[in-house]
mmCIF file of C-alpha atoms in Angstrom:
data_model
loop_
_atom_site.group_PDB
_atom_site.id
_atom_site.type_symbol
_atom_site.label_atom_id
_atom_site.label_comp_id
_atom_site.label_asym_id
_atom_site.label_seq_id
_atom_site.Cartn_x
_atom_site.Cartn_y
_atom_site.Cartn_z
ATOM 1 C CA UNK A 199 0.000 0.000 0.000
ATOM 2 C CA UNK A 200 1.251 3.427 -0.698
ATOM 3 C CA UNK A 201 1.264 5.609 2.047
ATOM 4 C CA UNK A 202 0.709 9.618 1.025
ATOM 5 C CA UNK A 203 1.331 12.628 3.532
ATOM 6 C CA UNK A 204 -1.120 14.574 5.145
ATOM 7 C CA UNK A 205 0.349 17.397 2.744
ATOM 8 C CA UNK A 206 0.111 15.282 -0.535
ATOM 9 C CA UNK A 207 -3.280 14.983 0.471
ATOM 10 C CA UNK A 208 -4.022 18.716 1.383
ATOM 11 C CA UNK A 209 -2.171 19.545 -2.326
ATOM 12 C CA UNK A 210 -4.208 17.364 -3.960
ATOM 13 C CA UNK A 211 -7.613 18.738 -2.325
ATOM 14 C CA UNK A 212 -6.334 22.278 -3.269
ATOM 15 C CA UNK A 213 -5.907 21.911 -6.297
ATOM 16 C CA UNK A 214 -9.293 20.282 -6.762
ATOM 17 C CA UNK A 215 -10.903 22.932 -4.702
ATOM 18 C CA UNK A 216 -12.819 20.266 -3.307
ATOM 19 C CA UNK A 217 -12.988 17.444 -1.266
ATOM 20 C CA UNK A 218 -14.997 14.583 -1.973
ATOM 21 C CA UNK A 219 -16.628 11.534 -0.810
ATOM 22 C CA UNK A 220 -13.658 9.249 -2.039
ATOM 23 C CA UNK A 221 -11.108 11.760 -0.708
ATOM 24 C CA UNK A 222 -12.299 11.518 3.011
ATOM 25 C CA UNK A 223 -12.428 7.657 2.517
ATOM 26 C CA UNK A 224 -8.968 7.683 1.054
ATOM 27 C CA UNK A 225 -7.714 10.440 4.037
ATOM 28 C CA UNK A 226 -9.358 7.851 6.700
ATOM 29 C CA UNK A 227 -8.149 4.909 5.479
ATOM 30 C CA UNK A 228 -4.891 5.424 3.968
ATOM 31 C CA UNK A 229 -3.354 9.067 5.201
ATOM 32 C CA UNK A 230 -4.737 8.655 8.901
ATOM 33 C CA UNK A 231 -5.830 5.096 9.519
ATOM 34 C CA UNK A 232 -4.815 5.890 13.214
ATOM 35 C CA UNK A 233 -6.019 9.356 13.493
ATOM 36 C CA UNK A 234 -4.142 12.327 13.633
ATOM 37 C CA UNK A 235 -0.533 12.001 15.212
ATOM 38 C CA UNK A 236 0.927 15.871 15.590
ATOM 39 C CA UNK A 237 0.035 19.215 15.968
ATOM 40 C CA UNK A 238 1.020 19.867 12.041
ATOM 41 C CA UNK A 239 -0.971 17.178 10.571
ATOM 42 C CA UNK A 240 -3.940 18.709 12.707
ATOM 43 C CA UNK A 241 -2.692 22.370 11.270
ATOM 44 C CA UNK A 242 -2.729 21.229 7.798
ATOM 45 C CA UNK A 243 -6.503 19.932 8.032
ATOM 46 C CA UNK A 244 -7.723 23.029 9.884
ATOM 47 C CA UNK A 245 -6.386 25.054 7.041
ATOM 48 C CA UNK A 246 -7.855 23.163 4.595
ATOM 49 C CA UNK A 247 -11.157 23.350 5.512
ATOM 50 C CA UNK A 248 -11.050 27.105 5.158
ATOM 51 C CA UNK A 249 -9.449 26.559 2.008
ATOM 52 C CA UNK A 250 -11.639 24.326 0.305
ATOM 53 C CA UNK A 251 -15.185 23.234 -0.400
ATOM 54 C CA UNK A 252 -15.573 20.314 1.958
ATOM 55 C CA UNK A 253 -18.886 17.883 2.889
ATOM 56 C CA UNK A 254 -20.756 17.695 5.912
ATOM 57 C CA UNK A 255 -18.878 14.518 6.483
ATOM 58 C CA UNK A 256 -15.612 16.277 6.098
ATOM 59 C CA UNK A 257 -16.068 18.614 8.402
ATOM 60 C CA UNK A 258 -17.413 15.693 11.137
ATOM 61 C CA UNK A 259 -14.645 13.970 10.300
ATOM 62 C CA UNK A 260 -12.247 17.032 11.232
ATOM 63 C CA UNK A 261 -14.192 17.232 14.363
ATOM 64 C CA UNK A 262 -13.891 14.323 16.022
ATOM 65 C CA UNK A 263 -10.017 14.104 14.931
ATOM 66 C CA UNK A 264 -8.673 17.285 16.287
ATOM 67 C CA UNK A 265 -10.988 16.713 19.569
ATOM 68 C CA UNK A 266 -9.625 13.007 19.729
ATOM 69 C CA UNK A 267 -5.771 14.512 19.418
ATOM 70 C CA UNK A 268 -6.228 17.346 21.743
ATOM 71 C CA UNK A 269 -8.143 15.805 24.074
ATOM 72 C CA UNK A 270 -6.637 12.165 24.457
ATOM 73 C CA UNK A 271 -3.893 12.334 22.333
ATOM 74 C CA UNK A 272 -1.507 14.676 24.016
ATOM 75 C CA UNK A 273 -0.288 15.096 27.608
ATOM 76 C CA UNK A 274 -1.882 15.746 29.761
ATOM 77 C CA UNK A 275 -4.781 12.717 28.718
ATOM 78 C CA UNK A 276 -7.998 14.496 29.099
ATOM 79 C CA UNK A 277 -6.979 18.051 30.033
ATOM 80 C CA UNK A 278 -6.201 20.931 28.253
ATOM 81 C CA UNK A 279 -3.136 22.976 29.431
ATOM 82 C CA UNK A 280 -1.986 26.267 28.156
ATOM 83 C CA UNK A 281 0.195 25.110 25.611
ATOM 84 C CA UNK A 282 -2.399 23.079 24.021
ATOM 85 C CA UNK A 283 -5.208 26.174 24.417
ATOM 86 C CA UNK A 284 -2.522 28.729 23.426
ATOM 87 C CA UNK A 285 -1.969 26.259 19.617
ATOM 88 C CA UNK A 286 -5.384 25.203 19.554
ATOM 89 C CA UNK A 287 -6.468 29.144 19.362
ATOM 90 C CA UNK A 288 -3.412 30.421 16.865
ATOM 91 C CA UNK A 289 -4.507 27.233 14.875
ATOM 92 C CA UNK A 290 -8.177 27.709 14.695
ATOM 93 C CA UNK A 291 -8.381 31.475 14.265
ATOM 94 C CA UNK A 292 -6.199 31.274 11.044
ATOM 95 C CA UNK A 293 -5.962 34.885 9.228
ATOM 96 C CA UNK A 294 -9.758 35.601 9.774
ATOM 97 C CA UNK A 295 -10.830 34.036 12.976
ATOM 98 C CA UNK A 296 -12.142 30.648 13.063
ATOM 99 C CA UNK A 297 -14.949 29.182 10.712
ATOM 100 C CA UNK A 298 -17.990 27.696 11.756
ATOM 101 C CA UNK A 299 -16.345 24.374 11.929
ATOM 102 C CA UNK A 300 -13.039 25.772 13.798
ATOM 103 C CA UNK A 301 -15.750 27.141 16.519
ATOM 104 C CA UNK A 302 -17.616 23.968 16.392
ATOM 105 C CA UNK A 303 -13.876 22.285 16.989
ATOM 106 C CA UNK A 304 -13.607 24.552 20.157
ATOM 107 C CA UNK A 305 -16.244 23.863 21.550
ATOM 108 C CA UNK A 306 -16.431 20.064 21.152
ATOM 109 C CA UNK A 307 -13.151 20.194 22.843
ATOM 110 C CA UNK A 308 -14.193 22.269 26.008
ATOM 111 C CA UNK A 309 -16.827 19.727 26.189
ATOM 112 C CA UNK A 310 -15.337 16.653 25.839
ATOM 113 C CA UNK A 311 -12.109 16.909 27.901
ATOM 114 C CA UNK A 312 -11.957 16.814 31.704
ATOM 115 C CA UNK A 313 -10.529 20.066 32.301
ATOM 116 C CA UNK A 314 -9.653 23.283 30.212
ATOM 117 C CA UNK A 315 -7.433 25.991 30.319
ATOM 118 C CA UNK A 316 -9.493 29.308 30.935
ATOM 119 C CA UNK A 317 -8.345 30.652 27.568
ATOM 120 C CA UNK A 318 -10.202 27.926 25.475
ATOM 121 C CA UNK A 319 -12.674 28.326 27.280
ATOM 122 C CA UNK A 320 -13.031 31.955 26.742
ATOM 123 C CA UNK A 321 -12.256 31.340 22.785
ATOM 124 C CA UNK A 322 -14.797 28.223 22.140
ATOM 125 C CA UNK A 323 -17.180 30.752 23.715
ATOM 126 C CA UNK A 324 -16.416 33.567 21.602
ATOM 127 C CA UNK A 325 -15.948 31.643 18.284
ATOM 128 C CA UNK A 326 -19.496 30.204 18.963
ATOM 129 C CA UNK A 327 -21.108 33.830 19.545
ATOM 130 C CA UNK A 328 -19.614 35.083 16.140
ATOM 131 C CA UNK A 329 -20.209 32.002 14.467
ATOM 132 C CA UNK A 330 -23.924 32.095 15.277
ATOM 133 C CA UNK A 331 -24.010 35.589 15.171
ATOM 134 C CA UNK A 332 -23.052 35.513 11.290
ATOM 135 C CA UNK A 333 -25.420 32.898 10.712
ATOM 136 C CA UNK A 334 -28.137 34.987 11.979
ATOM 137 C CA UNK A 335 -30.099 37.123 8.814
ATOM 138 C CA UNK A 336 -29.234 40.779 8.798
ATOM 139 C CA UNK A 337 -31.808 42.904 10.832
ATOM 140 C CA UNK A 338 -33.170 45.755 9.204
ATOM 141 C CA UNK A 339 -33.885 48.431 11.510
ATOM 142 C CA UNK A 340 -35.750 51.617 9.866
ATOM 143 C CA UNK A 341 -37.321 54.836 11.421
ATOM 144 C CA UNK A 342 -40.610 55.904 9.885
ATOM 145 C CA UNK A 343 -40.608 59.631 9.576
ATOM 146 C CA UNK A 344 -43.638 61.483 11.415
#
């Protein structure tokens, strides 16, 4: 079996602008069949979902990864430290402040792990505000003149 990097597979998806069905099957099964190993490999994804035009499934998929590695897959198992909050923020936020997936991410992670730095915290909060906030439709306030 041919084993392709995290970054052949993030070229690949750029270049396609897309990424399909048979992408995320080939990503699970042959570029992460254990799930996601370092903080770059986790960087890479994040990035690509606010580079591309990615599936519902995709962006599950993303989900549960980066919550699995943060949450179980570094040190301490189950907690969130600085460190982790401090890369998980810088990672998330990209240029433009973090997607609706990247808040989703945030928040998953505050919820699923045993004990969070204050700063994620504070962040999966505020990512989830804006992120809902921009979903919301534009209000159109108007005065009627007397």
């Amino acid at each position: 079996m041919t084993m392709i990097s995290v970054q052949q597979f993030c070229n690949h998806a750029v270049s396609a602008g897309t990424i399909s069905d048979e992408d995320l099957l080939v990503l699970q099964r042959e570029v992460l069949p254990d799930g996601l190993m370092t903080r770059e490999e986790a960087d890479l994804l994040i990035a690509l979902e606010r580079a591309v035009i990615g599936s519902d499934a995709f962006a599950d998929f993303l989900v549960a990864s980066v919550v699995d590695f943060a949450v179980w897959g570094t040190r301490p198992t189950g907690y969130i430290d600085r460190d982790v909050a401090a890369w998980l923020a810088a990672s998330l936020s990209g240029r433009d402040g973090p997607s609706p997936v990247g808040a989703r991410i945030a928040m998953e992670i505050v919820r699923e792990a045993q004990g969070s730095a204050e700063s994620l915290m504070a962040f999966a909060l505020e990512a989830n505000r804006r992120a809902h906030d921009s979903n919301q439709p534009a209000r159109m306030s108007f005065a009627l003149a007397a």
